Amino acid sequence: MTKQILLIGLGRFGKHIAKELYALDHQVLAIDEDEARLEEALPYITNGQIGDCTNEAFLASLGIKNFDVCIVTIANDFQASLECTYLLRELGAKFIVSRAERDGQAKFLLRNGADEVVYPEKELAKWVAIRFSSDHILDYIQLDDDHAIFEVDLPESWIGKTVIEVDVRRKYGINIMGIKADGKLNLTITPDTRFNPSNTILVLGKYKDLQKCFRI
């Protein structure tokens, strides 16, 4: 379903969000004080305006209640991000996502109107650390503080065995979600599904269980 999105801030992070929203066919109104950044983002947004996001009258003129989601991606000016988040809440925003760089900033944003806070640098840093500190981790998605999905190389001891024979759900509490072969993902996994040498696997579980099972 197409959503109406208000995107405030068109730095590198904001521009990437605009591109992804465009690819998903959402309607995006983007706001930035820099005309050059706004013009650069025009191919990926429905509309754009130059304006001060800390100006209540300007924000009110946008019809904040009409947007399904408001995303605040202002970088290097936490005061402006905080003020903008607060004003969006005061103007009746349905759902606000704000960018933070530190935990302290996140606490202030949540107390002053944000429904969710994202840490692009922190989250990317964790992904890079996990992804490239092990030879057999191919991808990684954090679900919460304790759980994650890993794409890992198939352990040699699993080759030729079935899902029920390796029995990692009982041993470690890990769920096998899918198997990749030649770039194709198979999500129809049964106890009799057999592993082949070329497979990589998608597994879901707690960090500590995944680390123990796959020696991460």
Tab-separated table of N, CA, C and O in Angstrom, residues 68-174:
chain	number	residue	atom	x	y	z
A	68	ASP	N	1.520	9.541	6.723
A	68	ASP	CA	1.518	8.278	7.472
A	68	ASP	C	2.746	8.155	8.359
A	68	ASP	O	2.677	7.612	9.465
A	69	VAL	N	3.875	8.640	7.858
A	69	VAL	CA	5.132	8.572	8.603
A	69	VAL	C	5.917	9.856	8.364
A	69	VAL	O	5.984	10.342	7.232
A	70	CYS	N	6.520	10.380	9.433
A	70	CYS	CA	7.450	11.508	9.317
A	70	CYS	C	8.833	11.003	9.724
A	70	CYS	O	8.999	10.447	10.823
A	71	ILE	N	9.822	11.201	8.845
A	71	ILE	CA	11.178	10.715	9.095
A	71	ILE	C	12.123	11.911	9.191
A	71	ILE	O	12.237	12.699	8.248
A	72	VAL	N	12.783	12.041	10.336
A	72	VAL	CA	13.704	13.154	10.579
A	72	VAL	C	15.125	12.617	10.498
A	72	VAL	O	15.566	11.851	11.352
A	73	THR	N	15.856	13.013	9.453
A	73	THR	CA	17.204	12.467	9.233
A	73	THR	C	18.270	13.562	9.282
A	73	THR	O	19.297	13.462	8.623
A	74	ILE	N	18.011	14.603	10.045
A	74	ILE	CA	18.966	15.722	10.146
A	74	ILE	C	20.261	15.228	10.782
A	74	ILE	O	20.259	14.569	11.818
A	75	ALA	N	21.384	15.578	10.179
A	75	ALA	CA	22.699	15.191	10.710
A	75	ALA	C	23.448	16.416	11.192
A	75	ALA	O	23.275	17.522	10.677
A	76	ASN	N	24.285	16.211	12.201
A	76	ASN	CA	25.203	17.246	12.708
A	76	ASN	C	24.512	18.464	13.308
A	76	ASN	O	25.123	19.521	13.429
A	77	ASP	N	23.236	18.358	13.652
A	77	ASP	CA	22.537	19.454	14.330
A	77	ASP	C	21.440	18.835	15.191
A	77	ASP	O	20.265	18.837	14.832
A	78	PHE	N	21.854	18.304	16.351
A	78	PHE	CA	20.901	17.589	17.191
A	78	PHE	C	19.813	18.507	17.721
A	78	PHE	O	18.662	18.095	17.871
A	79	GLN	N	20.147	19.745	18.001
A	79	GLN	CA	19.140	20.691	18.507
A	79	GLN	C	18.001	20.849	17.497
A	79	GLN	O	16.823	20.815	17.853
A	80	ALA	N	18.350	20.992	16.225
A	80	ALA	CA	17.322	21.125	15.195
A	80	ALA	C	16.505	19.841	15.073
A	80	ALA	O	15.274	19.876	14.912
A	81	SER	N	17.164	18.692	15.161
A	81	SER	CA	16.461	17.415	15.073
A	81	SER	C	15.478	17.256	16.223
A	81	SER	O	14.334	16.816	16.032
A	82	LEU	N	15.905	17.648	17.413
A	82	LEU	CA	15.052	17.541	18.599
A	82	LEU	C	13.852	18.481	18.499
A	82	LEU	O	12.709	18.091	18.778
A	83	GLU	N	14.111	19.729	18.107
A	83	GLU	CA	13.025	20.702	17.968
A	83	GLU	C	12.022	20.249	16.908
A	83	GLU	O	10.806	20.350	17.102
A	84	CYS	N	12.528	19.761	15.798
A	84	CYS	CA	11.668	19.309	14.715
A	84	CYS	C	10.793	18.140	15.168
A	84	CYS	O	9.587	18.099	14.900
A	85	THR	N	11.410	17.187	15.854
A	85	THR	CA	10.674	16.023	16.358
A	85	THR	C	9.558	16.462	17.304
A	85	THR	O	8.415	15.986	17.207
A	86	TYR	N	9.881	17.380	18.204
A	86	TYR	CA	8.889	17.888	19.160
A	86	TYR	C	7.732	18.587	18.446
A	86	TYR	O	6.559	18.352	18.750
A	87	LEU	N	8.057	19.416	17.468
A	87	LEU	CA	7.016	20.155	16.744
A	87	LEU	C	6.122	19.209	15.940
A	87	LEU	O	4.900	19.410	15.861
A	88	LEU	N	6.718	18.195	15.343
A	88	LEU	CA	5.920	17.221	14.599
A	88	LEU	C	4.896	16.559	15.510
A	88	LEU	O	3.734	16.369	15.142
A	89	ARG	N	5.322	16.206	16.731
A	89	ARG	CA	4.391	15.606	17.678
A	89	ARG	C	3.297	16.580	18.077
A	89	ARG	O	2.111	16.219	18.144
A	90	GLU	N	3.675	17.827	18.312
A	90	GLU	CA	2.693	18.845	18.693
A	90	GLU	C	1.679	19.096	17.580
A	90	GLU	O	0.511	19.410	17.850
A	91	LEU	N	2.115	18.927	16.342
A	91	LEU	CA	1.239	19.183	15.200
A	91	LEU	C	0.418	17.955	14.794
A	91	LEU	O	-0.283	17.978	13.798
A	92	GLY	N	0.540	16.881	15.578
A	92	GLY	CA	-0.321	15.727	15.363
A	92	GLY	C	0.211	14.667	14.439
A	92	GLY	O	-0.576	13.904	13.850
A	93	ALA	N	1.523	14.558	14.298
A	93	ALA	CA	2.106	13.519	13.439
A	93	ALA	C	1.675	12.134	13.911
A	93	ALA	O	1.652	11.851	15.109
A	94	LYS	N	1.347	11.272	12.944
A	94	LYS	CA	0.884	9.923	13.279
A	94	LYS	C	2.020	9.043	13.787
A	94	LYS	O	1.862	8.270	14.732
A	95	PHE	N	3.177	9.120	13.131
A	95	PHE	CA	4.307	8.262	13.503
A	95	PHE	C	5.594	8.969	13.112
A	95	PHE	O	5.744	9.401	11.966
A	96	ILE	N	6.517	9.071	14.062
A	96	ILE	CA	7.756	9.825	13.848
A	96	ILE	C	8.968	8.917	14.040
A	96	ILE	O	9.097	8.246	15.071
A	97	VAL	N	9.846	8.911	13.044
A	97	VAL	CA	11.124	8.197	13.133
A	97	VAL	C	12.227	9.241	13.077
A	97	VAL	O	12.285	10.033	12.131
A	98	SER	N	13.103	9.250	14.089
A	98	SER	CA	14.169	10.259	14.142
A	98	SER	C	15.538	9.602	14.204
A	98	SER	O	15.696	8.523	14.771
A	99	ARG	N	16.498	10.291	13.635
A	99	ARG	CA	17.875	9.788	13.598
A	99	ARG	C	18.636	10.234	14.843
A	99	ARG	O	18.508	11.376	15.294
A	100	ALA	N	19.431	9.323	15.392
A	100	ALA	CA	20.306	9.658	16.520
A	100	ALA	C	21.701	9.137	16.228
A	100	ALA	O	21.883	8.205	15.440
A	101	GLU	N	22.676	9.748	16.888
A	101	GLU	CA	24.054	9.287	16.750
A	101	GLU	C	24.556	8.634	18.034
A	101	GLU	O	25.530	7.888	18.004
A	102	ARG	N	23.883	8.930	19.169
A	102	ARG	CA	24.290	8.369	20.462
A	102	ARG	C	23.060	7.989	21.267
A	102	ARG	O	21.955	8.481	21.009
A	103	ASP	N	23.266	7.132	22.276
A	103	ASP	CA	22.153	6.694	23.126
A	103	ASP	C	21.510	7.860	23.851
A	103	ASP	O	20.291	7.895	24.023
A	104	GLY	N	22.320	8.831	24.287
A	104	GLY	CA	21.771	9.992	24.985
A	104	GLY	C	20.813	10.777	24.102
A	104	GLY	O	19.760	11.234	24.559
A	105	GLN	N	21.161	10.926	22.842
A	105	GLN	CA	20.275	11.620	21.901
A	105	GLN	C	18.974	10.845	21.724
A	105	GLN	O	17.889	11.432	21.670
A	106	ALA	N	19.079	9.529	21.646
A	106	ALA	CA	17.880	8.705	21.460
A	106	ALA	C	16.903	8.905	22.610
A	106	ALA	O	15.688	9.007	22.397
A	107	LYS	N	17.405	8.974	23.825
A	107	LYS	CA	16.528	9.155	24.989
A	107	LYS	C	15.769	10.473	24.897
A	107	LYS	O	14.562	10.536	25.170
A	108	PHE	N	16.465	11.545	24.525
A	108	PHE	CA	15.808	12.847	24.385
A	108	PHE	C	14.765	12.828	23.274
A	108	PHE	O	13.675	13.376	23.414
A	109	LEU	N	15.100	12.196	22.156
A	109	LEU	CA	14.167	12.150	21.032
A	109	LEU	C	12.906	11.368	21.391
A	109	LEU	O	11.792	11.782	21.065
A	110	LEU	N	13.071	10.258	22.083
A	110	LEU	CA	11.920	9.452	22.489
A	110	LEU	C	11.054	10.182	23.502
A	110	LEU	O	9.822	10.065	23.494
A	111	ARG	N	11.675	10.957	24.381
A	111	ARG	CA	10.917	11.715	25.380
A	111	ARG	C	10.196	12.915	24.765
A	111	ARG	O	9.243	13.433	25.348
A	112	ASN	N	10.659	13.328	23.605
A	112	ASN	CA	10.113	14.549	23.004
A	112	ASN	C	9.368	14.289	21.698
A	112	ASN	O	9.261	15.185	20.859
A	113	GLY	N	8.843	13.074	21.538
A	113	GLY	CA	7.926	12.863	20.428
A	113	GLY	C	8.227	11.736	19.470
A	113	GLY	O	7.332	11.292	18.747
A	114	ALA	N	9.468	11.257	19.413
A	114	ALA	CA	9.797	10.196	18.453
A	114	ALA	C	9.152	8.878	18.869
A	114	ALA	O	9.147	8.521	20.054
A	115	ASP	N	8.599	8.177	17.885
A	115	ASP	CA	8.086	6.827	18.141
A	115	ASP	C	9.187	5.788	18.011
A	115	ASP	O	9.201	4.792	18.721
A	116	GLU	N	10.102	6.027	17.084
A	116	GLU	CA	11.240	5.143	16.871
A	116	GLU	C	12.482	5.983	16.616
A	116	GLU	O	12.392	7.087	16.073
A	117	VAL	N	13.643	5.432	16.992
A	117	VAL	CA	14.917	6.099	16.746
A	117	VAL	C	15.824	5.135	15.991
A	117	VAL	O	15.879	3.940	16.303
A	118	VAL	N	16.516	5.641	14.969
A	118	VAL	CA	17.457	4.812	14.207
A	118	VAL	C	18.868	5.366	14.369
A	118	VAL	O	19.062	6.572	14.521
A	119	TYR	N	19.843	4.459	14.352
A	119	TYR	CA	21.259	4.805	14.467
A	119	TYR	C	21.971	4.293	13.215
A	119	TYR	O	22.537	3.193	13.245
A	120	PRO	N	21.977	5.011	12.119
A	120	PRO	CA	22.586	4.462	10.901
A	120	PRO	C	24.059	4.098	11.049
A	120	PRO	O	24.487	3.025	10.604
A	121	GLU	N	24.847	4.954	11.693
A	121	GLU	CA	26.275	4.668	11.839
A	121	GLU	C	26.503	3.493	12.783
A	121	GLU	O	27.293	2.586	12.505
A	122	LYS	N	25.791	3.487	13.915
A	122	LYS	CA	25.962	2.425	14.903
A	122	LYS	C	25.532	1.083	14.345
A	122	LYS	O	26.209	0.070	14.522
A	123	GLU	N	24.387	1.064	13.647
A	123	GLU	CA	23.880	-0.187	13.109
A	123	GLU	C	24.783	-0.726	12.001
A	123	GLU	O	25.010	-1.927	11.914
A	124	LEU	N	25.288	0.173	11.151
A	124	LEU	CA	26.194	-0.263	10.092
A	124	LEU	C	27.508	-0.766	10.677
A	124	LEU	O	28.064	-1.766	10.209
A	125	ALA	N	27.999	-0.090	11.723
A	125	ALA	CA	29.251	-0.499	12.349
A	125	ALA	C	29.131	-1.914	12.918
A	125	ALA	O	30.041	-2.742	12.775
A	126	LYS	N	27.992	-2.210	13.539
A	126	LYS	CA	27.793	-3.542	14.102
A	126	LYS	C	27.722	-4.576	12.993
A	126	LYS	O	28.296	-5.664	13.096
A	127	TRP	N	27.019	-4.242	11.910
A	127	TRP	CA	26.907	-5.172	10.789
A	127	TRP	C	28.278	-5.480	10.206
A	127	TRP	O	28.606	-6.637	9.947
A	128	VAL	N	29.081	-4.437	9.997
A	128	VAL	CA	30.415	-4.627	9.414
A	128	VAL	C	31.284	-5.476	10.340
A	128	VAL	O	31.991	-6.388	9.895
A	129	ALA	N	31.217	-5.191	11.655
A	129	ALA	CA	32.041	-5.927	12.610
A	129	ALA	C	31.699	-7.413	12.604
A	129	ALA	O	32.586	-8.275	12.573
A	130	ILE	N	30.399	-7.735	12.620
A	130	ILE	CA	29.981	-9.132	12.629
A	130	ILE	C	30.256	-9.796	11.283
A	130	ILE	O	30.779	-10.907	11.210
A	131	ARG	N	29.914	-9.079	10.209
A	131	ARG	CA	30.042	-9.658	8.865
A	131	ARG	C	31.488	-9.998	8.521
A	131	ARG	O	31.782	-11.057	7.947
A	132	PHE	N	32.428	-9.132	8.841
A	132	PHE	CA	33.792	-9.306	8.364
A	132	PHE	C	34.764	-9.822	9.419
A	132	PHE	O	35.947	-9.970	9.148
A	133	SER	N	34.258	-10.117	10.625
A	133	SER	CA	35.135	-10.706	11.639
A	133	SER	C	35.096	-12.230	11.585
A	133	SER	O	35.811	-12.893	12.322
A	134	SER	N	34.261	-12.784	10.715
A	134	SER	CA	34.180	-14.231	10.568
A	134	SER	C	34.232	-14.595	9.091
A	134	SER	O	33.647	-13.913	8.254
A	135	ASP	N	34.903	-15.681	8.771
A	135	ASP	CA	35.057	-16.085	7.380
A	135	ASP	C	33.789	-16.670	6.787
A	135	ASP	O	33.631	-16.705	5.573
A	136	HIS	N	32.866	-17.159	7.623
A	136	HIS	CA	31.719	-17.878	7.089
A	136	HIS	C	30.378	-17.181	7.296
A	136	HIS	O	29.340	-17.761	7.017
A	137	ILE	N	30.361	-15.937	7.764
A	137	ILE	CA	29.125	-15.168	7.848
A	137	ILE	C	28.984	-14.347	6.573
A	137	ILE	O	29.846	-13.541	6.242
A	138	LEU	N	27.891	-14.551	5.848
A	138	LEU	CA	27.689	-13.874	4.575
A	138	LEU	C	26.746	-12.693	4.676
A	138	LEU	O	26.816	-11.757	3.889
A	139	ASP	N	25.850	-12.722	5.635
A	139	ASP	CA	24.930	-11.603	5.851
A	139	ASP	C	24.352	-11.723	7.250
A	139	ASP	O	24.434	-12.777	7.896
A	140	TYR	N	23.713	-10.614	7.700
A	140	TYR	CA	23.275	-10.566	9.086
A	140	TYR	C	22.171	-9.525	9.218
A	140	TYR	O	22.256	-8.439	8.658
A	141	ILE	N	21.087	-9.878	9.922
A	141	ILE	CA	20.001	-8.944	10.204
A	141	ILE	C	19.716	-8.985	11.696
A	141	ILE	O	19.387	-10.049	12.247
A	142	GLN	N	19.837	-7.844	12.364
A	142	GLN	CA	19.530	-7.768	13.787
A	142	GLN	C	18.026	-7.609	13.968
A	142	GLN	O	17.408	-6.734	13.369
A	143	LEU	N	17.424	-8.459	14.802
A	143	LEU	CA	15.995	-8.376	15.076
A	143	LEU	C	15.711	-7.614	16.365
A	143	LEU	O	14.761	-6.834	16.443
A	144	ASP	N	16.508	-7.857	17.398
A	144	ASP	CA	16.430	-7.100	18.648
A	144	ASP	C	17.769	-7.270	19.349
A	144	ASP	O	18.735	-7.725	18.738
A	145	ASP	N	17.851	-6.929	20.627
A	145	ASP	CA	19.128	-6.992	21.330
A	145	ASP	C	19.647	-8.419	21.477
A	145	ASP	O	20.847	-8.634	21.671
A	146	ASP	N	18.761	-9.407	21.405
A	146	ASP	CA	19.161	-10.784	21.660
A	146	ASP	C	19.105	-11.700	20.441
A	146	ASP	O	19.758	-12.743	20.423
A	147	HIS	N	18.307	-11.344	19.432
A	147	HIS	CA	18.058	-12.259	18.319
A	147	HIS	C	18.539	-11.683	16.985
A	147	HIS	O	18.540	-10.464	16.783
A	148	ALA	N	18.899	-12.594	16.068
A	148	ALA	CA	19.363	-12.173	14.747
A	148	ALA	C	19.124	-13.291	13.740
A	148	ALA	O	18.883	-14.448	14.105
A	149	ILE	N	19.168	-12.907	12.475
A	149	ILE	CA	19.173	-13.869	11.375
A	149	ILE	C	20.553	-13.795	10.718
A	149	ILE	O	21.007	-12.714	10.349
A	150	PHE	N	21.215	-14.932	10.579
A	150	PHE	CA	22.513	-15.005	9.906
A	150	PHE	C	22.373	-15.827	8.632
A	150	PHE	O	21.644	-16.822	8.602
A	151	GLU	N	23.077	-15.398	7.589
A	151	GLU	CA	23.317	-16.278	6.453
A	151	GLU	C	24.751	-16.774	6.588
A	151	GLU	O	25.693	-15.972	6.621
A	152	VAL	N	24.916	-18.086	6.701
A	152	VAL	CA	26.244	-18.651	6.961
A	152	VAL	C	26.552	-19.758	5.961
A	152	VAL	O	25.657	-20.375	5.381
A	153	ASP	N	27.851	-20.004	5.779
A	153	ASP	CA	28.272	-21.161	4.993
A	153	ASP	C	27.828	-22.429	5.709
A	153	ASP	O	27.788	-22.500	6.941
A	154	LEU	N	27.512	-23.443	4.947
A	154	LEU	CA	27.105	-24.722	5.511
A	154	LEU	C	28.296	-25.385	6.216
A	154	LEU	O	29.350	-25.576	5.605
A	155	PRO	N	28.160	-25.744	7.486
A	155	PRO	CA	29.251	-26.472	8.164
A	155	PRO	C	29.539	-27.799	7.454
A	155	PRO	O	28.619	-28.477	6.993
A	156	GLU	N	30.806	-28.147	7.359
A	156	GLU	CA	31.187	-29.365	6.642
A	156	GLU	C	30.513	-30.606	7.229
A	156	GLU	O	30.158	-31.537	6.500
A	157	SER	N	30.313	-30.598	8.545
A	157	SER	CA	29.721	-31.769	9.197
A	157	SER	C	28.249	-31.959	8.842
A	157	SER	O	27.669	-33.008	9.126
A	158	TRP	N	27.620	-30.925	8.216
A	158	TRP	CA	26.211	-31.026	7.842
A	158	TRP	C	26.011	-31.576	6.427
A	158	TRP	O	24.895	-31.949	6.073
A	159	ILE	N	27.055	-31.611	5.629
A	159	ILE	CA	26.923	-32.023	4.230
A	159	ILE	C	26.379	-33.443	4.142
A	159	ILE	O	26.889	-34.370	4.790
A	160	GLY	N	25.309	-33.579	3.344
A	160	GLY	CA	24.703	-34.887	3.153
A	160	GLY	C	23.677	-35.270	4.205
A	160	GLY	O	22.964	-36.264	4.054
A	161	LYS	N	23.571	-34.465	5.264
A	161	LYS	CA	22.615	-34.761	6.321
A	161	LYS	C	21.298	-34.016	6.089
A	161	LYS	O	21.228	-33.080	5.309
A	162	THR	N	20.261	-34.432	6.800
A	162	THR	CA	18.966	-33.763	6.722
A	162	THR	C	18.806	-32.810	7.895
A	162	THR	O	19.582	-32.852	8.870
A	163	VAL	N	17.783	-31.965	7.807
A	163	VAL	CA	17.509	-31.002	8.877
A	163	VAL	C	17.286	-31.717	10.201
A	163	VAL	O	17.795	-31.302	11.249
A	164	ILE	N	16.541	-32.805	10.182
A	164	ILE	CA	16.256	-33.524	11.418
A	164	ILE	C	17.502	-34.190	11.981
A	164	ILE	O	17.661	-34.355	13.202
A	165	GLU	N	18.433	-34.571	11.092
A	165	GLU	CA	19.667	-35.214	11.563
A	165	GLU	C	20.597	-34.234	12.266
A	165	GLU	O	21.244	-34.591	13.264
A	166	VAL	N	20.694	-33.004	11.780
A	166	VAL	CA	21.543	-32.021	12.470
A	166	VAL	C	20.851	-31.509	13.732
A	166	VAL	O	21.505	-31.167	14.718
A	167	ASP	N	19.509	-31.422	13.708
A	167	ASP	CA	18.676	-31.177	14.894
A	167	ASP	C	19.133	-29.972	15.728
A	167	ASP	O	19.197	-30.043	16.967
A	168	VAL	N	19.456	-28.847	15.058
A	168	VAL	CA	19.942	-27.678	15.803
A	168	VAL	C	18.840	-26.981	16.598
A	168	VAL	O	19.121	-26.246	17.529
A	169	ARG	N	17.593	-27.230	16.227
A	169	ARG	CA	16.506	-26.611	16.994
A	169	ARG	C	16.457	-27.165	18.415
A	169	ARG	O	16.270	-26.424	19.374
A	170	ARG	N	16.619	-28.480	18.526
A	170	ARG	CA	16.600	-29.081	19.860
A	170	ARG	C	17.896	-28.800	20.612
A	170	ARG	O	17.887	-28.489	21.799
A	171	LYS	N	19.023	-28.868	19.904
A	171	LYS	CA	20.323	-28.719	20.559
A	171	LYS	C	20.623	-27.274	20.967
A	171	LYS	O	21.205	-27.024	22.023
A	172	TYR	N	20.240	-26.311	20.083
A	172	TYR	CA	20.650	-24.924	20.313
A	172	TYR	C	19.490	-23.918	20.316
A	172	TYR	O	19.711	-22.730	20.576
A	173	GLY	N	18.278	-24.367	19.994
A	173	GLY	CA	17.154	-23.429	19.900
A	173	GLY	C	17.204	-22.576	18.646
A	173	GLY	O	16.642	-21.486	18.600
A	174	ILE	N	17.885	-23.077	17.593
A	174	ILE	CA	18.063	-22.338	16.345
A	174	ILE	C	17.102	-22.871	15.285
A	174	ILE	O	16.944	-24.084	15.130
